[in-house]
Tab-separated table of C-alpha atoms in Angstrom:
chain	number	residue	atom	x	y	z
A	28	UNK	CA	1.089	8.991	15.018
A	29	UNK	CA	-2.115	8.959	13.979
A	30	UNK	CA	-4.384	12.401	13.103
A	31	UNK	CA	-6.978	13.580	15.248
A	32	UNK	CA	-9.526	12.748	12.500
A	33	UNK	CA	-9.380	11.432	8.960
A	34	UNK	CA	-8.342	14.327	6.512
A	35	UNK	CA	-6.568	12.499	3.538
A	36	UNK	CA	-8.387	9.642	2.240
A	37	UNK	CA	-7.374	7.038	-0.039
A	38	UNK	CA	-10.556	4.655	-1.893
A	39	UNK	CA	-9.053	1.209	-2.749
A	40	UNK	CA	-11.904	-0.906	-4.324
A	41	UNK	CA	-9.524	-3.952	-3.167
A	42	UNK	CA	-8.924	-5.358	-6.534
A	43	UNK	CA	-7.070	-3.151	-9.419
A	44	UNK	CA	-4.072	-2.430	-7.611
A	45	UNK	CA	-4.401	-5.173	-5.131
A	46	UNK	CA	-2.926	-8.575	-4.723
A	47	UNK	CA	-6.439	-9.592	-6.226
A	48	UNK	CA	-5.563	-8.774	-9.742
A	49	UNK	CA	-1.996	-7.590	-9.394
A	50	UNK	CA	-0.134	-10.795	-7.725
A	51	UNK	CA	-0.133	-14.554	-9.428
A	52	UNK	CA	-0.687	-17.250	-6.987
A	53	UNK	CA	0.497	-18.657	-4.367
A	54	UNK	CA	-0.004	-15.023	-2.514
A	55	UNK	CA	1.464	-14.146	0.652
A	56	UNK	CA	-0.046	-11.992	3.724
A	57	UNK	CA	2.704	-9.402	2.552
A	58	UNK	CA	1.026	-9.233	-0.702
A	59	UNK	CA	-2.337	-8.704	0.659
A	60	UNK	CA	-1.066	-5.711	2.743
A	61	UNK	CA	0.945	-4.404	-0.309
A	62	UNK	CA	-1.237	-1.584	-0.891
A	63	UNK	CA	-1.462	-0.526	2.687
A	64	UNK	CA	2.240	0.126	2.679
A	65	UNK	CA	2.323	2.161	-0.326
A	66	UNK	CA	-0.486	4.552	1.175
A	67	UNK	CA	1.430	4.722	4.477
A	68	UNK	CA	3.704	7.530	4.657
A	69	UNK	CA	2.446	9.194	1.309
A	70	UNK	CA	0.158	11.622	2.925
A	71	UNK	CA	-2.566	9.960	3.147
A	72	UNK	CA	-4.146	8.911	6.907
A	73	UNK	CA	-7.111	6.775	5.848
A	74	UNK	CA	-7.898	4.232	3.805
A	75	UNK	CA	-11.345	3.249	2.425
A	76	UNK	CA	-11.382	-0.604	1.240
A	77	UNK	CA	-14.241	-2.068	-0.562
A	78	UNK	CA	-14.670	-5.381	0.854
A	79	UNK	CA	-17.668	-7.070	-1.024
A	80	UNK	CA	-19.220	-6.942	-4.608
A	81	UNK	CA	-22.322	-5.695	-6.470
A	82	UNK	CA	-23.533	-9.462	-6.682
A	83	UNK	CA	-23.047	-9.860	-2.819
A	84	UNK	CA	-19.978	-11.725	-2.677
A	85	UNK	CA	-17.300	-11.005	-0.156
A	86	UNK	CA	-13.607	-10.416	-0.532
A	87	UNK	CA	-12.887	-11.264	3.210
A	88	UNK	CA	-13.107	-14.327	5.380
A	89	UNK	CA	-16.649	-13.397	5.999
A	90	UNK	CA	-19.371	-15.411	8.223
A	91	UNK	CA	-22.305	-13.681	6.532
A	92	UNK	CA	-21.546	-13.527	2.808
A	93	UNK	CA	-20.442	-16.081	0.124
A	94	UNK	CA	-16.639	-15.705	-1.076
A	95	UNK	CA	-15.810	-14.379	-4.454
A	96	UNK	CA	-16.563	-17.637	-6.806
A	97	UNK	CA	-17.962	-20.151	-4.334
A	98	UNK	CA	-20.568	-20.963	-6.486
A	99	UNK	CA	-18.525	-20.814	-9.923
A	100	UNK	CA	-18.107	-24.106	-11.585
A	101	UNK	CA	-16.398	-22.910	-14.632
A	102	UNK	CA	-14.606	-19.883	-14.749
A	103	UNK	CA	-15.257	-17.475	-17.807
A	104	UNK	CA	-12.757	-14.428	-17.002
A	105	UNK	CA	-9.650	-14.805	-16.518
A	106	UNK	CA	-8.860	-11.878	-14.157
A	107	UNK	CA	-11.668	-12.701	-11.850
A	108	UNK	CA	-10.430	-16.342	-11.902
A	109	UNK	CA	-7.075	-15.198	-10.072
A	110	UNK	CA	-9.015	-13.182	-7.814
A	111	UNK	CA	-11.172	-15.943	-6.562
A	112	UNK	CA	-8.110	-18.059	-6.399
A	113	UNK	CA	-5.975	-16.022	-4.841
A	114	UNK	CA	-8.546	-15.333	-2.245
A	115	UNK	CA	-9.504	-18.862	-1.556
A	116	UNK	CA	-5.818	-19.580	-1.284
A	117	UNK	CA	-4.825	-17.223	1.459
A	118	UNK	CA	-7.919	-18.021	3.412
A	119	UNK	CA	-7.171	-21.683	3.250
A	120	UNK	CA	-3.823	-20.959	4.328
A	121	UNK	CA	-5.321	-19.855	7.417
A	122	UNK	CA	-5.441	-16.324	7.253
A	123	UNK	CA	-8.536	-13.381	6.695
A	124	UNK	CA	-7.481	-10.691	4.407
A	125	UNK	CA	-9.491	-8.305	6.259
A	126	UNK	CA	-7.715	-8.835	9.594
A	127	UNK	CA	-4.420	-8.503	7.757
A	128	UNK	CA	-5.128	-5.325	6.619
A	129	UNK	CA	-6.369	-3.935	9.738
A	130	UNK	CA	-3.346	-5.248	11.424
A	131	UNK	CA	-1.298	-3.081	9.035
A	132	UNK	CA	-3.313	-0.261	9.146
A	133	UNK	CA	-2.827	-0.172	12.607
A	134	UNK	CA	0.571	-0.592	12.644
A	135	UNK	CA	1.041	2.541	10.173
A	136	UNK	CA	-1.345	4.582	12.531
A	137	UNK	CA	-4.082	5.039	9.688
A	138	UNK	CA	-7.570	5.271	9.812
A	139	UNK	CA	-9.519	2.221	8.283
A	140	UNK	CA	-13.089	2.251	7.035
A	141	UNK	CA	-14.290	-1.257	5.100
A	142	UNK	CA	-17.085	-0.796	3.180
A	143	UNK	CA	-19.091	-1.879	0.274
A	144	UNK	CA	-22.165	-0.890	-2.470
A	145	UNK	CA	-25.065	-0.648	-0.274
A	146	UNK	CA	-27.272	-1.942	-2.822
A	147	UNK	CA	-27.310	-5.289	-5.249
A	148	UNK	CA	-26.870	-5.276	-9.166
A	149	UNK	CA	-28.590	-8.728	-10.168
A	150	UNK	CA	-28.478	-10.597	-12.938
A	151	UNK	CA	-28.789	-14.173	-14.509
A	152	UNK	CA	-26.699	-17.212	-14.042
A	153	UNK	CA	-26.473	-17.812	-17.549
A	154	UNK	CA	-24.685	-14.634	-18.416
A	155	UNK	CA	-22.590	-13.984	-14.876
A	156	UNK	CA	-22.494	-17.329	-13.139
A	157	UNK	CA	-18.616	-17.706	-14.269
A	158	UNK	CA	-17.230	-14.499	-12.996
A	159	UNK	CA	-17.525	-14.974	-9.226
A	160	UNK	CA	-18.929	-11.858	-8.538
A	161	UNK	CA	-22.678	-12.478	-7.790
A	162	UNK	CA	-23.960	-14.911	-4.993
A	163	UNK	CA	-27.047	-17.221	-5.382
A	164	UNK	CA	-28.941	-14.835	-3.629
A	165	UNK	CA	-29.221	-12.286	-6.661
A	166	UNK	CA	-29.718	-15.232	-8.970
A	167	UNK	CA	-32.617	-16.902	-7.097
A	168	UNK	CA	-34.308	-13.552	-6.699
A	169	UNK	CA	-34.914	-11.878	-10.047
A	170	UNK	CA	-38.040	-10.254	-8.703
A	171	UNK	CA	-35.859	-7.927	-6.459
A	172	UNK	CA	-34.748	-6.368	-9.441
A	173	UNK	CA	-36.022	-2.991	-10.020
A	174	UNK	CA	-36.711	-3.805	-13.889
A	175	UNK	CA	-37.358	-1.596	-16.581
A	176	UNK	CA	-38.926	2.061	-16.331
A	177	UNK	CA	-40.286	4.412	-19.052
A	178	UNK	CA	-39.252	7.315	-16.850
A	179	UNK	CA	-36.548	9.171	-18.908
A	180	UNK	CA	-34.281	9.799	-15.624
A	181	UNK	CA	-33.901	6.048	-15.832
A	182	UNK	CA	-32.051	6.061	-19.288
A	183	UNK	CA	-28.591	4.426	-18.881
A	184	UNK	CA	-29.414	3.083	-15.015
A	185	UNK	CA	-29.267	-0.807	-14.930
A	186	UNK	CA	-32.415	-2.359	-14.544
A	187	UNK	CA	-30.862	-5.530	-13.047
A	188	UNK	CA	-30.274	-3.250	-9.427
A	189	UNK	CA	-32.155	-4.421	-6.753
A	190	UNK	CA	-34.942	-2.579	-4.779
A	191	UNK	CA	-34.009	-1.680	-0.958
A	192	UNK	CA	-37.954	-1.828	-0.826
A	193	UNK	CA	-38.035	-5.500	-0.303
A	194	UNK	CA	-36.965	-6.462	3.309
A	195	UNK	CA	-34.794	-9.395	2.600
A	196	UNK	CA	-32.179	-7.206	0.631
A	197	UNK	CA	-32.108	-4.763	3.255
A	198	UNK	CA	-31.119	-7.778	5.675
A	199	UNK	CA	-28.610	-9.030	3.656
A	200	UNK	CA	-26.789	-5.796	3.083
A	201	UNK	CA	-27.109	-5.011	7.160
A	202	UNK	CA	-25.354	-7.949	7.947
A	203	UNK	CA	-22.663	-7.495	5.865
A	204	UNK	CA	-22.060	-3.879	7.225
A	205	UNK	CA	-23.203	-5.148	11.025
A	206	UNK	CA	-20.435	-7.837	10.837
A	207	UNK	CA	-17.825	-5.196	9.581
A	208	UNK	CA	-18.538	-2.862	12.823
A	209	UNK	CA	-18.888	-5.845	15.555
A	210	UNK	CA	-16.349	-8.706	14.119
A	211	UNK	CA	-13.603	-6.383	13.259
A	212	UNK	CA	-11.765	-3.467	15.189
A	213	UNK	CA	-12.315	-1.096	12.263
A	214	UNK	CA	-13.023	2.587	12.733
A	215	UNK	CA	-16.427	2.471	11.001
A	216	UNK	CA	-17.941	1.476	7.792
A	217	UNK	CA	-18.133	3.082	4.308
A	218	UNK	CA	-21.531	3.096	2.759
A	219	UNK	CA	-21.316	3.634	-0.968
A	220	UNK	CA	-24.945	5.088	-2.007
A	221	UNK	CA	-23.670	6.945	-5.193
A	222	UNK	CA	-23.873	3.448	-7.220
A	223	UNK	CA	-26.693	1.046	-8.349
A	224	UNK	CA	-29.066	3.928	-7.499
A	225	UNK	CA	-31.779	4.945	-7.293
A	226	UNK	CA	-32.179	1.919	-4.814
A	227	UNK	CA	-36.075	1.303	-6.504
A	228	UNK	CA	-37.962	2.455	-9.171
A	229	UNK	CA	-37.820	6.736	-9.873
A	230	UNK	CA	-41.449	6.832	-9.223
A	231	UNK	CA	-40.901	5.071	-5.472
A	232	UNK	CA	-38.125	7.245	-4.016
A	233	UNK	CA	-40.419	9.261	-1.538
A	234	UNK	CA	-41.194	5.373	-0.159
A	235	UNK	CA	-37.585	4.374	-0.077
A	236	UNK	CA	-36.935	7.852	2.063
A	237	UNK	CA	-38.135	6.552	5.305
A	238	UNK	CA	-37.166	2.752	4.608
A	239	UNK	CA	-33.439	4.038	3.911
A	240	UNK	CA	-33.607	6.247	6.911
A	241	UNK	CA	-35.062	3.590	9.316
A	242	UNK	CA	-32.242	0.957	8.027
A	243	UNK	CA	-29.633	3.568	8.976
A	244	UNK	CA	-31.035	4.279	12.532
A	245	UNK	CA	-30.693	0.075	13.300
A	246	UNK	CA	-27.254	0.184	11.756
A	247	UNK	CA	-26.141	3.363	14.332
A	248	UNK	CA	-27.545	1.488	17.413
A	249	UNK	CA	-25.185	-1.179	15.850
A	250	UNK	CA	-22.022	1.427	15.382
A	251	UNK	CA	-22.984	2.712	18.921
A	252	UNK	CA	-22.675	-0.744	20.841
A	253	UNK	CA	-19.907	-1.590	18.801
A	254	UNK	CA	-18.207	1.457	20.053
A	255	UNK	CA	-18.806	0.992	23.633
A	256	UNK	CA	-17.487	-2.756	23.621
A	257	UNK	CA	-14.428	-2.122	21.847
A	258	UNK	CA	-13.770	1.046	23.060
A	259	UNK	CA	-12.890	2.689	19.510
A	260	UNK	CA	-15.125	5.492	17.678
A	261	UNK	CA	-17.448	3.793	15.134
A	262	UNK	CA	-18.344	6.525	12.181
A	263	UNK	CA	-20.471	5.770	9.452
A	264	UNK	CA	-19.283	7.351	6.247
A	265	UNK	CA	-21.868	7.502	3.506
A	266	UNK	CA	-20.770	8.470	-0.330
A	267	UNK	CA	-23.197	10.655	-1.833
A	268	UNK	CA	-23.707	12.967	-4.515
A	269	UNK	CA	-22.813	16.436	-3.661
A	270	UNK	CA	-25.766	18.476	-4.737
A	271	UNK	CA	-29.182	18.331	-2.661
A	272	UNK	CA	-31.006	18.069	-5.776
A	273	UNK	CA	-29.710	14.349	-6.161
A	274	UNK	CA	-30.280	13.702	-2.846
A	275	UNK	CA	-34.153	14.253	-3.323
A	276	UNK	CA	-33.914	12.398	-6.611
A	277	UNK	CA	-32.677	9.745	-4.989
A	278	UNK	CA	-34.517	9.280	-2.045
A	279	UNK	CA	-31.853	10.351	0.784
A	280	UNK	CA	-32.830	12.372	3.764
A	281	UNK	CA	-29.478	13.776	4.318
A	282	UNK	CA	-30.916	16.519	6.636
A	283	UNK	CA	-32.424	14.035	8.663
A	284	UNK	CA	-29.396	11.549	8.746
A	285	UNK	CA	-27.071	14.429	9.754
A	286	UNK	CA	-29.556	15.885	12.531
A	287	UNK	CA	-30.449	12.466	14.732
A	288	UNK	CA	-26.772	11.646	14.107
A	289	UNK	CA	-27.215	8.563	11.956
A	290	UNK	CA	-23.887	9.334	9.926
A	291	UNK	CA	-20.341	10.881	10.801
A	292	UNK	CA	-19.295	11.821	7.340
A	293	UNK	CA	-20.449	12.796	3.863
A	294	UNK	CA	-18.424	11.652	1.065
A	295	UNK	CA	-19.648	14.211	-1.491
A	296	UNK	CA	-18.985	13.570	-5.240
A	297	UNK	CA	-19.349	14.912	-8.302
A	298	UNK	CA	-22.128	12.526	-9.303
A	299	UNK	CA	-22.878	8.887	-9.458
A	300	UNK	CA	-19.772	7.147	-8.724
A	301	UNK	CA	-16.472	8.613	-7.568
A	302	UNK	CA	-14.295	7.610	-10.854
A	303	UNK	CA	-13.968	11.363	-12.100
A	304	UNK	CA	-12.186	14.419	-11.106
A	305	UNK	CA	-14.062	17.381	-10.562
A	306	UNK	CA	-12.211	20.630	-9.542
A	307	UNK	CA	-15.365	22.521	-9.204
A	308	UNK	CA	-17.510	20.301	-7.044
A	309	UNK	CA	-19.857	22.379	-4.947
A	310	UNK	CA	-19.828	21.607	-1.287
A	311	UNK	CA	-22.538	24.144	-0.288
A	312	UNK	CA	-25.142	21.531	0.067
A	313	UNK	CA	-23.213	19.703	2.507
A	314	UNK	CA	-21.843	22.337	4.516
A	315	UNK	CA	-25.289	24.082	5.513
A	316	UNK	CA	-26.689	20.865	5.980
A	317	UNK	CA	-23.740	19.729	8.658
A	318	UNK	CA	-23.445	23.054	10.112
A	319	UNK	CA	-23.112	23.224	13.929
A	320	UNK	CA	-22.681	19.422	13.897
A	321	UNK	CA	-20.149	16.637	13.958
A	322	UNK	CA	-20.475	15.362	10.707
A	323	UNK	CA	-17.481	15.916	8.648
A	324	UNK	CA	-17.899	17.104	5.103
A	325	UNK	CA	-15.205	15.500	2.773
A	326	UNK	CA	-14.698	15.958	-1.123
A	327	UNK	CA	-14.275	12.579	-3.238
A	328	UNK	CA	-13.045	12.765	-6.549
A	329	UNK	CA	-11.061	10.322	-8.897
A	330	UNK	CA	-8.187	10.226	-11.281
A	331	UNK	CA	-10.179	8.882	-14.226
A	332	UNK	CA	-11.234	11.402	-16.848
A	333	UNK	CA	-13.236	8.750	-18.788
A	334	UNK	CA	-11.550	9.986	-21.914
A	335	UNK	CA	-10.064	7.424	-24.983
A	336	UNK	CA	-7.143	9.197	-24.529
A	337	UNK	CA	-5.486	11.332	-21.466
A	338	UNK	CA	-7.332	8.707	-19.497
A	339	UNK	CA	-5.771	9.554	-16.220
A	340	UNK	CA	-6.273	13.446	-14.441
A	341	UNK	CA	-2.526	14.666	-13.861
A	342	UNK	CA	-1.406	16.132	-10.337
A	343	UNK	CA	-2.158	19.416	-10.895
A	344	UNK	CA	-5.962	18.383	-11.526
A	345	UNK	CA	-6.182	16.286	-8.506
A	346	UNK	CA	-4.341	19.110	-6.382
A	347	UNK	CA	-7.115	21.816	-7.736
A	348	UNK	CA	-9.827	19.619	-6.647
A	349	UNK	CA	-8.425	19.039	-3.371
A	350	UNK	CA	-7.707	22.976	-3.227
A	351	UNK	CA	-11.006	23.864	-4.156
A	352	UNK	CA	-12.483	21.306	-1.111
A	353	UNK	CA	-10.165	22.974	1.239
A	354	UNK	CA	-11.332	26.758	-0.234
A	355	UNK	CA	-14.935	25.501	0.686
A	356	UNK	CA	-13.827	24.226	4.179
A	357	UNK	CA	-14.186	20.970	3.838
A	358	UNK	CA	-13.123	18.721	6.858
A	359	UNK	CA	-10.818	16.075	4.132
């Protein structure tokens, strides 16, 4: 029996603990859904699955994005070669791995949200061409990269990330999320706005703000139409830093998104990425912004401690982070 709404969610990048990296070819449909079976009955009620990579390559049988490895002539990374080979083989066998996961989630009564980074990370073909993760689109358009910046806040931020101020960039990512909302009977989409950001130069975030909000308005229209056609609620979840100061720095009009009903859930993270656990994440900004609305406030955290030793958070750390979220009346 599925819960009334998503409450305890598991974020799966679709690679590290999944069949793409973990299984030797040839793979079977049962291999593809192995992670879903592990989540089912564990206490999680929701699966968030990444289905596209930072360079635009898809990990399902997409009609709008190339497959991982489609443009590789010579592989230069053994694990990513395995991923590309497994993906191509399961699709050639007549299966769409995304549909297999959707069917399995429905069997177990799980909420399911496919998603991806909203922005691209570029690069050059000479360096990355043998990895399969990046599409010809990012290789052919180096002019879309943000480039080097003198702003001190840009230290440690990838200069090869794309700028969302370019219409072609927005259209490419829109097509992906539109497909996930309309072609598949999902419960919505998961938009990662915490990586490859800010999605422009730091001195352009004020311009980005209205552009991104308008992009979300159009995606909301797509979600609402798909909701009517499929008779299934289509929620738009966004991963963002938890603190409001970061929203302004990145050009995110979160208050507008919530007020206009453009998003249905804020997955609040301790920083840029969900890779670390923070037992003291402050959700006050998100709770204040969503007060009186139906927008969910979800506390997101990972198990990595980013340390050379004691790499993984202990169960007690994870429980503490969850308890902190519940103490602040988070919705999940």
